[in-house]
């Protein structure tokens, strides 16, 4: 799966519009993921996952920052996320299926807060981008 | 059999009550065909699917989207017997339509995004969780008779 020039510009536009809300979007993405897919909580036994958790907020910020970094370096996502890819392969080892779940929740967050932004074409581009990020993060698993 | 709490039933009913089956159905199917273009393989006879604009404006897509979501409404009326409700449809999708059940999961996820765009902040995490569960069990019921 390849990101076209249109996909890249759609993704950049989304993150441009999201701007400073990225941190909050990251936190809400995690909150929704834990609610809709409780099995994802198994990766966070050391977290307080209650409503308004500071740890979830902080982690959401990290997740959002990674997505923003990928969007800003969309011509070389693998390069931009190389260290994160190593981390996921060697330490975190989050099962690959979970990236799709996170992606779904991120799309839902964008849809909830900026429905006008998520036209079908932009939806397609963003979905492809999120898949690409997941692919990069699991690329070194074996 | 799937268990639905009173809260879940309420979250399903309150969302469904405000949904335009025709609009949401059309949008969900159009987005499925746009976001996951390989799903177009089942719709060779739908005419022009050559671009997002063509897909969104395609009357066959709209009509079929409405049909699909109307059927979804039947599931909501029969939450305690989804497998029974979808038994014949499941056989149809397997034997006649030859649809990989993965497509039901894809459409379910798309429907969630359409609802999120429609309801905004009212589509709370609890609401999403309930609806993800619902689309999951609907997909499962539709796949149940596959052989």
PDB file of C-alpha atoms in Angstrom:
ATOM      1  CA  UNK A   1       0.000   0.000   0.000  1.00  0.00           C
ATOM      2  CA  UNK A   2       1.420   3.267  -1.194  1.00  0.00           C
ATOM      3  CA  UNK A   3       0.483   6.785  -0.144  1.00  0.00           C
ATOM      4  CA  UNK A   4      -0.290   8.885  -3.217  1.00  0.00           C
ATOM      5  CA  UNK A   5       0.528  12.576  -3.451  1.00  0.00           C
ATOM      6  CA  UNK A   6      -3.147  13.254  -2.699  1.00  0.00           C
ATOM      7  CA  UNK A   7      -3.060  11.003   0.358  1.00  0.00           C
ATOM      8  CA  UNK A   8      -0.006  12.821   1.686  1.00  0.00           C
ATOM      9  CA  UNK A   9      -1.529  16.241   1.229  1.00  0.00           C
ATOM     10  CA  UNK A  10      -4.837  15.089   2.772  1.00  0.00           C
ATOM     11  CA  UNK A  11      -3.012  13.740   5.830  1.00  0.00           C
ATOM     12  CA  UNK A  12      -0.918  16.886   6.235  1.00  0.00           C
ATOM     13  CA  UNK A  13      -4.072  18.983   5.986  1.00  0.00           C
ATOM     14  CA  UNK A  14      -5.776  16.925   8.701  1.00  0.00           C
ATOM     15  CA  UNK A  15      -2.901  17.300  11.125  1.00  0.00           C
ATOM     16  CA  UNK A  16      -2.601  20.962  10.211  1.00  0.00           C
ATOM     17  CA  UNK A  17      -6.262  21.488  11.154  1.00  0.00           C
ATOM     18  CA  UNK A  18      -5.992  19.359  14.304  1.00  0.00           C
ATOM     19  CA  UNK A  19      -3.020  21.440  15.419  1.00  0.00           C
ATOM     20  CA  UNK A  20      -2.827  21.842  19.188  1.00  0.00           C
ATOM     21  CA  UNK A  21      -5.719  19.438  19.760  1.00  0.00           C
ATOM     22  CA  UNK A  22      -3.439  16.529  18.870  1.00  0.00           C
ATOM     23  CA  UNK A  23      -2.589  15.782  22.508  1.00  0.00           C
ATOM     24  CA  UNK A  24      -6.237  15.672  23.530  1.00  0.00           C
ATOM     25  CA  UNK A  25      -7.080  13.584  20.466  1.00  0.00           C
ATOM     26  CA  UNK A  26      -4.370  11.117  21.474  1.00  0.00           C
ATOM     27  CA  UNK A  27      -5.771  10.786  24.973  1.00  0.00           C
ATOM     28  CA  UNK A  28      -9.333  10.376  23.739  1.00  0.00           C
ATOM     29  CA  UNK A  29      -8.186   7.784  21.195  1.00  0.00           C
ATOM     30  CA  UNK A  30      -6.747   5.687  23.998  1.00  0.00           C
ATOM     31  CA  UNK A  31      -9.812   6.189  26.194  1.00  0.00           C
ATOM     32  CA  UNK A  32     -12.060   4.968  23.375  1.00  0.00           C
ATOM     33  CA  UNK A  33      -9.761   2.068  22.567  1.00  0.00           C
ATOM     34  CA  UNK A  34      -9.766   0.839  26.167  1.00  0.00           C
ATOM     35  CA  UNK A  35     -13.571   1.132  26.295  1.00  0.00           C
ATOM     36  CA  UNK A  36     -14.353  -0.494  22.949  1.00  0.00           C
ATOM     37  CA  UNK A  37     -11.551  -3.073  22.979  1.00  0.00           C
ATOM     38  CA  UNK A  38     -10.924  -4.025  26.619  1.00  0.00           C
ATOM     39  CA  UNK A  39      -8.255  -6.551  25.599  1.00  0.00           C
ATOM     40  CA  UNK A  40      -5.996  -3.585  24.750  1.00  0.00           C
ATOM     41  CA  UNK A  41      -5.843  -2.789  28.459  1.00  0.00           C
ATOM     42  CA  UNK A  42      -3.640  -5.838  28.931  1.00  0.00           C
ATOM     43  CA  UNK A  43      -0.700  -3.774  27.683  1.00  0.00           C
ATOM     44  CA  UNK A  44      -1.181  -1.267  30.497  1.00  0.00           C
ATOM     45  CA  UNK A  45      -1.422  -3.195  33.792  1.00  0.00           C
ATOM     46  CA  UNK A  46       0.816  -0.541  35.320  1.00  0.00           C
ATOM     47  CA  UNK A  47      -1.547   2.315  34.401  1.00  0.00           C
ATOM     48  CA  UNK A  48      -4.495   3.844  36.137  1.00  0.00           C
ATOM     49  CA  UNK A  49      -7.035   3.546  33.335  1.00  0.00           C
ATOM     50  CA  UNK A  50      -9.838   5.358  35.130  1.00  0.00           C
ATOM     51  CA  UNK A  51     -11.543   8.394  33.657  1.00  0.00           C
ATOM     52  CA  UNK A  52      -9.281  11.431  33.451  1.00  0.00           C
ATOM     53  CA  UNK A  53      -6.166   9.404  34.199  1.00  0.00           C
ATOM     54  CA  UNK A  54      -3.031  11.519  34.024  1.00  0.00           C
ATOM     55  CA  UNK A  55      -1.098   8.508  32.754  1.00  0.00           C
ATOM     56  CA  UNK A  56      -3.521   8.002  29.862  1.00  0.00           C
ATOM     57  CA  UNK A  57      -3.326  11.714  29.049  1.00  0.00           C
ATOM     58  CA  UNK A  58       0.465  11.584  29.031  1.00  0.00           C
ATOM     59  CA  UNK A  59       0.529   8.454  26.933  1.00  0.00           C
ATOM     60  CA  UNK A  60      -2.034   9.877  24.529  1.00  0.00           C
ATOM     61  CA  UNK A  61       0.280  12.840  24.068  1.00  0.00           C
ATOM     62  CA  UNK A  62       3.138  10.482  23.130  1.00  0.00           C
ATOM     63  CA  UNK A  63       0.961   8.584  20.657  1.00  0.00           C
ATOM     64  CA  UNK A  64      -0.243  11.825  19.082  1.00  0.00           C
ATOM     65  CA  UNK A  65       3.312  13.150  18.844  1.00  0.00           C
ATOM     66  CA  UNK A  66       4.349  10.030  16.942  1.00  0.00           C
ATOM     67  CA  UNK A  67       1.471  10.428  14.486  1.00  0.00           C
ATOM     68  CA  UNK A  68       2.326  14.101  13.997  1.00  0.00           C
ATOM     69  CA  UNK A  69       5.980  13.191  13.448  1.00  0.00           C
ATOM     70  CA  UNK A  70       4.967  10.596  10.868  1.00  0.00           C
ATOM     71  CA  UNK A  71       2.698  13.107   9.110  1.00  0.00           C
ATOM     72  CA  UNK A  72       5.494  15.701   9.074  1.00  0.00           C
ATOM     73  CA  UNK A  73       7.851  13.159   7.546  1.00  0.00           C
ATOM     74  CA  UNK A  74       5.326  11.417   5.403  1.00  0.00           C
ATOM     75  CA  UNK A  75       7.816  10.707   2.625  1.00  0.00           C
ATOM     76  CA  UNK A  76       9.826   8.569   5.006  1.00  0.00           C
ATOM     77  CA  UNK A  77       7.641   7.274   7.822  1.00  0.00           C
ATOM     78  CA  UNK A  78       9.967   4.312   8.360  1.00  0.00           C
ATOM     79  CA  UNK A  79      12.887   6.657   8.898  1.00  0.00           C
ATOM     80  CA  UNK A  80      10.960   9.014  11.143  1.00  0.00           C
ATOM     81  CA  UNK A  81       9.640   6.203  13.358  1.00  0.00           C
ATOM     82  CA  UNK A  82      12.688   3.949  13.234  1.00  0.00           C
ATOM     83  CA  UNK A  83      13.472   4.196  16.951  1.00  0.00           C
ATOM     84  CA  UNK A  84       9.816   3.678  17.838  1.00  0.00           C
ATOM     85  CA  UNK A  85       9.770   0.669  15.543  1.00  0.00           C
ATOM     86  CA  UNK A  86      12.769  -0.800  17.411  1.00  0.00           C
ATOM     87  CA  UNK A  87      11.034  -0.139  20.715  1.00  0.00           C
ATOM     88  CA  UNK A  88       7.864  -1.940  19.647  1.00  0.00           C
ATOM     89  CA  UNK A  89       9.819  -4.905  18.299  1.00  0.00           C
ATOM     90  CA  UNK A  90      12.211  -5.356  21.162  1.00  0.00           C
ATOM     91  CA  UNK A  91      10.403  -4.159  24.225  1.00  0.00           C
ATOM     92  CA  UNK A  92       6.701  -3.440  23.779  1.00  0.00           C
ATOM     93  CA  UNK A  93       5.784  -6.248  21.361  1.00  0.00           C
ATOM     94  CA  UNK A  94       2.204  -5.080  20.991  1.00  0.00           C
ATOM     95  CA  UNK A  95       0.393  -7.626  18.853  1.00  0.00           C
ATOM     96  CA  UNK A  96      -0.021  -6.245  15.308  1.00  0.00           C
ATOM     97  CA  UNK A  97      -3.835  -6.494  15.372  1.00  0.00           C
ATOM     98  CA  UNK A  98      -3.992  -3.715  17.930  1.00  0.00           C
ATOM     99  CA  UNK A  99      -2.701  -1.013  15.607  1.00  0.00           C
ATOM    100  CA  UNK A 100      -5.856  -1.359  13.552  1.00  0.00           C
ATOM    101  CA  UNK A 101      -7.946  -0.894  16.711  1.00  0.00           C
ATOM    102  CA  UNK A 102      -6.047   2.257  17.653  1.00  0.00           C
ATOM    103  CA  UNK A 103      -6.441   3.518  14.088  1.00  0.00           C
ATOM    104  CA  UNK A 104     -10.206   2.953  14.181  1.00  0.00           C
ATOM    105  CA  UNK A 105     -10.484   4.927  17.422  1.00  0.00           C
ATOM    106  CA  UNK A 106      -8.374   7.785  16.082  1.00  0.00           C
ATOM    107  CA  UNK A 107     -10.663   8.041  13.058  1.00  0.00           C
ATOM    108  CA  UNK A 108     -13.676   8.089  15.385  1.00  0.00           C
ATOM    109  CA  UNK A 109     -12.119  10.927  17.411  1.00  0.00           C
ATOM    110  CA  UNK A 110     -11.506  12.968  14.260  1.00  0.00           C
ATOM    111  CA  UNK A 111     -15.054  12.221  13.079  1.00  0.00           C
ATOM    112  CA  UNK A 112     -16.526  13.306  16.417  1.00  0.00           C
ATOM    113  CA  UNK A 113     -14.624  16.578  16.658  1.00  0.00           C
ATOM    114  CA  UNK A 114     -14.175  17.548  12.991  1.00  0.00           C
ATOM    115  CA  UNK A 115     -16.781  15.736  10.911  1.00  0.00           C
ATOM    116  CA  UNK A 116     -16.461  18.238   8.074  1.00  0.00           C
ATOM    117  CA  UNK A 117     -12.751  17.453   7.841  1.00  0.00           C
ATOM    118  CA  UNK A 118     -13.344  13.748   7.332  1.00  0.00           C
ATOM    119  CA  UNK A 119     -14.669  13.642   3.781  1.00  0.00           C
ATOM    120  CA  UNK A 120     -14.662  10.166   2.214  1.00  0.00           C
ATOM    121  CA  UNK A 121     -11.412  10.952   0.369  1.00  0.00           C
ATOM    122  CA  UNK A 122      -9.688  12.257   3.487  1.00  0.00           C
ATOM    123  CA  UNK A 123     -11.052   9.282   5.458  1.00  0.00           C
ATOM    124  CA  UNK A 124      -9.461   6.955   2.907  1.00  0.00           C
ATOM    125  CA  UNK A 125      -6.113   8.786   3.043  1.00  0.00           C
ATOM    126  CA  UNK A 126      -6.050   8.909   6.832  1.00  0.00           C
ATOM    127  CA  UNK A 127      -6.949   5.223   7.081  1.00  0.00           C
ATOM    128  CA  UNK A 128      -4.098   4.378   4.686  1.00  0.00           C
ATOM    129  CA  UNK A 129      -1.714   6.566   6.687  1.00  0.00           C
ATOM    130  CA  UNK A 130      -2.647   4.900   9.969  1.00  0.00           C
ATOM    131  CA  UNK A 131      -2.143   1.475   8.335  1.00  0.00           C
ATOM    132  CA  UNK A 132       1.250   2.601   7.094  1.00  0.00           C
ATOM    133  CA  UNK A 133       2.246   3.717  10.600  1.00  0.00           C
ATOM    134  CA  UNK A 134       1.148   0.363  12.024  1.00  0.00           C
ATOM    135  CA  UNK A 135       3.117  -1.453   9.345  1.00  0.00           C
ATOM    136  CA  UNK A 136       6.258   0.536  10.171  1.00  0.00           C
ATOM    137  CA  UNK A 137       5.890  -0.074  13.906  1.00  0.00           C
ATOM    138  CA  UNK A 138       5.583  -3.848  13.412  1.00  0.00           C
ATOM    139  CA  UNK A 139       8.108  -4.122  10.563  1.00  0.00           C
ATOM    140  CA  UNK A 140      10.956  -5.375  12.724  1.00  0.00           C
ATOM    141  CA  UNK A 141       8.928  -7.863  14.740  1.00  0.00           C
ATOM    142  CA  UNK A 142      10.482 -10.842  13.000  1.00  0.00           C
TER     143      UNK A 142
ATOM    144  CA  UNK B   1     -26.137 -15.925  23.142  1.00  0.00           C
ATOM    145  CA  UNK B   2     -24.912 -12.361  23.497  1.00  0.00           C
ATOM    146  CA  UNK B   3     -25.860 -10.490  26.641  1.00  0.00           C
ATOM    147  CA  UNK B   4     -26.930  -6.865  26.408  1.00  0.00           C
ATOM    148  CA  UNK B   5     -27.096  -4.739  29.524  1.00  0.00           C
ATOM    149  CA  UNK B   6     -29.917  -2.249  29.977  1.00  0.00           C
ATOM    150  CA  UNK B   7     -27.418   0.551  29.406  1.00  0.00           C
ATOM    151  CA  UNK B   8     -26.221  -0.994  26.138  1.00  0.00           C
ATOM    152  CA  UNK B   9     -29.786  -1.419  24.890  1.00  0.00           C
ATOM    153  CA  UNK B  10     -30.449   2.205  25.745  1.00  0.00           C
ATOM    154  CA  UNK B  11     -27.329   3.416  23.935  1.00  0.00           C
ATOM    155  CA  UNK B  12     -28.291   1.411  20.859  1.00  0.00           C
ATOM    156  CA  UNK B  13     -31.906   2.589  20.836  1.00  0.00           C
ATOM    157  CA  UNK B  14     -31.122   6.244  21.454  1.00  0.00           C
ATOM    158  CA  UNK B  15     -28.636   6.386  18.575  1.00  0.00           C
ATOM    159  CA  UNK B  16     -30.781   4.342  16.198  1.00  0.00           C
ATOM    160  CA  UNK B  17     -33.816   6.483  16.920  1.00  0.00           C
ATOM    161  CA  UNK B  18     -32.037   9.484  15.449  1.00  0.00           C
ATOM    162  CA  UNK B  19     -30.491   7.775  12.441  1.00  0.00           C
ATOM    163  CA  UNK B  20     -31.737   8.326   8.900  1.00  0.00           C
ATOM    164  CA  UNK B  21     -31.433   4.811   7.555  1.00  0.00           C
ATOM    165  CA  UNK B  22     -31.373   6.072   3.990  1.00  0.00           C
ATOM    166  CA  UNK B  23     -28.675   8.711   4.528  1.00  0.00           C
ATOM    167  CA  UNK B  24     -26.443   6.714   6.867  1.00  0.00           C
ATOM    168  CA  UNK B  25     -26.782   3.582   4.793  1.00  0.00           C
ATOM    169  CA  UNK B  26     -25.852   5.366   1.588  1.00  0.00           C
ATOM    170  CA  UNK B  27     -22.921   7.103   3.246  1.00  0.00           C
ATOM    171  CA  UNK B  28     -21.617   3.963   4.930  1.00  0.00           C
ATOM    172  CA  UNK B  29     -21.673   1.919   1.739  1.00  0.00           C
ATOM    173  CA  UNK B  30     -20.123   4.743  -0.296  1.00  0.00           C
ATOM    174  CA  UNK B  31     -17.312   5.129   2.221  1.00  0.00           C
ATOM    175  CA  UNK B  32     -16.728   1.361   2.231  1.00  0.00           C
ATOM    176  CA  UNK B  33     -16.267   1.422  -1.541  1.00  0.00           C
ATOM    177  CA  UNK B  34     -14.025   4.504  -1.354  1.00  0.00           C
ATOM    178  CA  UNK B  35     -11.877   3.658   1.675  1.00  0.00           C
ATOM    179  CA  UNK B  36     -11.499  -0.034   0.811  1.00  0.00           C
ATOM    180  CA  UNK B  37     -11.737  -0.033  -2.981  1.00  0.00           C
ATOM    181  CA  UNK B  38     -11.308  -3.783  -3.268  1.00  0.00           C
ATOM    182  CA  UNK B  39     -14.838  -4.098  -1.883  1.00  0.00           C
ATOM    183  CA  UNK B  40     -16.035  -2.825  -5.256  1.00  0.00           C
ATOM    184  CA  UNK B  41     -15.463  -6.374  -6.498  1.00  0.00           C
ATOM    185  CA  UNK B  42     -18.989  -7.288  -5.423  1.00  0.00           C
ATOM    186  CA  UNK B  43     -20.642  -4.506  -7.360  1.00  0.00           C
ATOM    187  CA  UNK B  44     -19.644  -4.919 -11.013  1.00  0.00           C
ATOM    188  CA  UNK B  45     -23.202  -4.205 -12.080  1.00  0.00           C
ATOM    189  CA  UNK B  46     -23.483  -0.928 -10.189  1.00  0.00           C
ATOM    190  CA  UNK B  47     -22.242   1.197 -13.077  1.00  0.00           C
ATOM    191  CA  UNK B  48     -19.893   4.106 -12.448  1.00  0.00           C
ATOM    192  CA  UNK B  49     -17.673   3.600  -9.391  1.00  0.00           C
ATOM    193  CA  UNK B  50     -14.685   5.307 -10.944  1.00  0.00           C
ATOM    194  CA  UNK B  51     -14.214   8.096  -8.388  1.00  0.00           C
ATOM    195  CA  UNK B  52     -15.396   9.105  -4.908  1.00  0.00           C
ATOM    196  CA  UNK B  53     -17.765  11.615  -6.535  1.00  0.00           C
ATOM    197  CA  UNK B  54     -19.171   8.934  -8.837  1.00  0.00           C
ATOM    198  CA  UNK B  55     -19.602   6.510  -5.938  1.00  0.00           C
ATOM    199  CA  UNK B  56     -21.316   9.048  -3.674  1.00  0.00           C
ATOM    200  CA  UNK B  57     -23.713  10.073  -6.455  1.00  0.00           C
ATOM    201  CA  UNK B  58     -24.383   6.551  -7.691  1.00  0.00           C
ATOM    202  CA  UNK B  59     -28.099   5.754  -7.193  1.00  0.00           C
ATOM    203  CA  UNK B  60     -27.453   2.004  -6.937  1.00  0.00           C
ATOM    204  CA  UNK B  61     -24.992   2.632  -4.110  1.00  0.00           C
ATOM    205  CA  UNK B  62     -27.540   4.761  -2.285  1.00  0.00           C
ATOM    206  CA  UNK B  63     -30.299   2.203  -2.748  1.00  0.00           C
ATOM    207  CA  UNK B  64     -28.146  -0.688  -1.664  1.00  0.00           C
ATOM    208  CA  UNK B  65     -26.808   1.228   1.314  1.00  0.00           C
ATOM    209  CA  UNK B  66     -30.375   1.861   2.433  1.00  0.00           C
ATOM    210  CA  UNK B  67     -31.179  -1.846   2.015  1.00  0.00           C
ATOM    211  CA  UNK B  68     -28.173  -2.897   4.084  1.00  0.00           C
ATOM    212  CA  UNK B  69     -28.886  -0.491   6.922  1.00  0.00           C
ATOM    213  CA  UNK B  70     -32.594  -1.371   6.924  1.00  0.00           C
ATOM    214  CA  UNK B  71     -31.535  -4.940   7.516  1.00  0.00           C
ATOM    215  CA  UNK B  72     -29.283  -3.722  10.321  1.00  0.00           C
ATOM    216  CA  UNK B  73     -32.423  -2.257  11.866  1.00  0.00           C
ATOM    217  CA  UNK B  74     -33.882  -5.749  11.987  1.00  0.00           C
ATOM    218  CA  UNK B  75     -30.917  -6.858  14.055  1.00  0.00           C
ATOM    219  CA  UNK B  76     -31.581  -4.063  16.510  1.00  0.00           C
ATOM    220  CA  UNK B  77     -35.178  -5.235  16.891  1.00  0.00           C
ATOM    221  CA  UNK B  78     -33.938  -8.783  17.559  1.00  0.00           C
ATOM    222  CA  UNK B  79     -30.870  -8.334  19.731  1.00  0.00           C
ATOM    223  CA  UNK B  80     -31.648 -11.558  21.563  1.00  0.00           C
ATOM    224  CA  UNK B  81     -31.735 -13.695  18.453  1.00  0.00           C
ATOM    225  CA  UNK B  82     -29.252 -12.319  15.953  1.00  0.00           C
ATOM    226  CA  UNK B  83     -28.183 -15.691  14.598  1.00  0.00           C
ATOM    227  CA  UNK B  84     -31.789 -16.666  13.906  1.00  0.00           C
ATOM    228  CA  UNK B  85     -32.625 -13.298  12.410  1.00  0.00           C
ATOM    229  CA  UNK B  86     -29.679 -13.455  10.007  1.00  0.00           C
ATOM    230  CA  UNK B  87     -29.727 -17.180   9.247  1.00  0.00           C
ATOM    231  CA  UNK B  88     -31.081 -16.862   5.713  1.00  0.00           C
ATOM    232  CA  UNK B  89     -29.040 -13.752   4.941  1.00  0.00           C
ATOM    233  CA  UNK B  90     -25.933 -15.567   6.117  1.00  0.00           C
ATOM    234  CA  UNK B  91     -26.607 -18.454   3.737  1.00  0.00           C
ATOM    235  CA  UNK B  92     -27.250 -15.997   0.931  1.00  0.00           C
ATOM    236  CA  UNK B  93     -23.958 -14.140   1.507  1.00  0.00           C
ATOM    237  CA  UNK B  94     -22.071 -17.431   1.531  1.00  0.00           C
ATOM    238  CA  UNK B  95     -23.740 -19.473  -1.174  1.00  0.00           C
ATOM    239  CA  UNK B  96     -24.937 -16.873  -3.650  1.00  0.00           C
ATOM    240  CA  UNK B  97     -23.044 -13.656  -3.014  1.00  0.00           C
ATOM    241  CA  UNK B  98     -19.700 -15.233  -2.012  1.00  0.00           C
ATOM    242  CA  UNK B  99     -18.781 -12.366   0.311  1.00  0.00           C
ATOM    243  CA  UNK B 100     -15.766 -12.805   2.598  1.00  0.00           C
ATOM    244  CA  UNK B 101     -17.070 -12.111   6.135  1.00  0.00           C
ATOM    245  CA  UNK B 102     -14.152  -9.751   6.675  1.00  0.00           C
ATOM    246  CA  UNK B 103     -16.201  -7.310   4.610  1.00  0.00           C
ATOM    247  CA  UNK B 104     -18.903  -7.264   7.301  1.00  0.00           C
ATOM    248  CA  UNK B 105     -16.280  -6.154   9.819  1.00  0.00           C
ATOM    249  CA  UNK B 106     -15.036  -3.447   7.469  1.00  0.00           C
ATOM    250  CA  UNK B 107     -18.556  -2.122   6.912  1.00  0.00           C
ATOM    251  CA  UNK B 108     -19.238  -2.205  10.643  1.00  0.00           C
ATOM    252  CA  UNK B 109     -16.184  -0.045  11.362  1.00  0.00           C
ATOM    253  CA  UNK B 110     -17.177   2.381   8.626  1.00  0.00           C
ATOM    254  CA  UNK B 111     -20.702   2.638  10.047  1.00  0.00           C
ATOM    255  CA  UNK B 112     -19.219   3.581  13.423  1.00  0.00           C
ATOM    256  CA  UNK B 113     -17.271   6.429  11.818  1.00  0.00           C
ATOM    257  CA  UNK B 114     -20.384   7.653   9.993  1.00  0.00           C
ATOM    258  CA  UNK B 115     -22.290   7.661  13.293  1.00  0.00           C
ATOM    259  CA  UNK B 116     -19.412   9.463  15.025  1.00  0.00           C
ATOM    260  CA  UNK B 117     -19.401  12.173  12.352  1.00  0.00           C
ATOM    261  CA  UNK B 118     -23.162  12.507  12.678  1.00  0.00           C
ATOM    262  CA  UNK B 119     -23.438  12.574  16.469  1.00  0.00           C
ATOM    263  CA  UNK B 120     -20.150  14.279  17.369  1.00  0.00           C
ATOM    264  CA  UNK B 121     -19.482  14.442  21.100  1.00  0.00           C
ATOM    265  CA  UNK B 122     -22.770  12.644  21.822  1.00  0.00           C
ATOM    266  CA  UNK B 123     -21.081   9.554  20.398  1.00  0.00           C
ATOM    267  CA  UNK B 124     -19.325   8.988  23.708  1.00  0.00           C
ATOM    268  CA  UNK B 125     -16.715   6.298  24.336  1.00  0.00           C
ATOM    269  CA  UNK B 126     -19.406   4.191  26.018  1.00  0.00           C
ATOM    270  CA  UNK B 127     -21.629   4.665  22.996  1.00  0.00           C
ATOM    271  CA  UNK B 128     -18.840   3.685  20.630  1.00  0.00           C
ATOM    272  CA  UNK B 129     -17.996   0.635  22.742  1.00  0.00           C
ATOM    273  CA  UNK B 130     -21.609  -0.567  22.607  1.00  0.00           C
ATOM    274  CA  UNK B 131     -21.851  -0.010  18.876  1.00  0.00           C
ATOM    275  CA  UNK B 132     -18.509  -1.703  18.197  1.00  0.00           C
ATOM    276  CA  UNK B 133     -19.899  -4.675  20.107  1.00  0.00           C
ATOM    277  CA  UNK B 134     -23.111  -4.525  18.054  1.00  0.00           C
ATOM    278  CA  UNK B 135     -21.410  -4.389  14.653  1.00  0.00           C
ATOM    279  CA  UNK B 136     -19.144  -7.205  15.798  1.00  0.00           C
ATOM    280  CA  UNK B 137     -21.994  -9.517  16.721  1.00  0.00           C
ATOM    281  CA  UNK B 138     -23.908  -8.616  13.553  1.00  0.00           C
ATOM    282  CA  UNK B 139     -20.820  -9.516  11.492  1.00  0.00           C
ATOM    283  CA  UNK B 140     -20.504 -12.741  13.456  1.00  0.00           C
ATOM    284  CA  UNK B 141     -24.166 -13.634  12.911  1.00  0.00           C
ATOM    285  CA  UNK B 142     -23.876 -12.956   9.193  1.00  0.00           C
ATOM    286  CA  UNK B 143     -20.871 -15.267   9.022  1.00  0.00           C
ATOM    287  CA  UNK B 144     -22.471 -17.955  11.147  1.00  0.00           C
ATOM    288  CA  UNK B 145     -23.913 -20.073   8.363  1.00  0.00           C
ATOM    289  CA  UNK B 146     -20.770 -20.049   6.240  1.00  0.00           C
ATOM    290  CA  UNK B 147     -19.402 -23.387   5.242  1.00  0.00           C
TER     291      UNK B 147
END
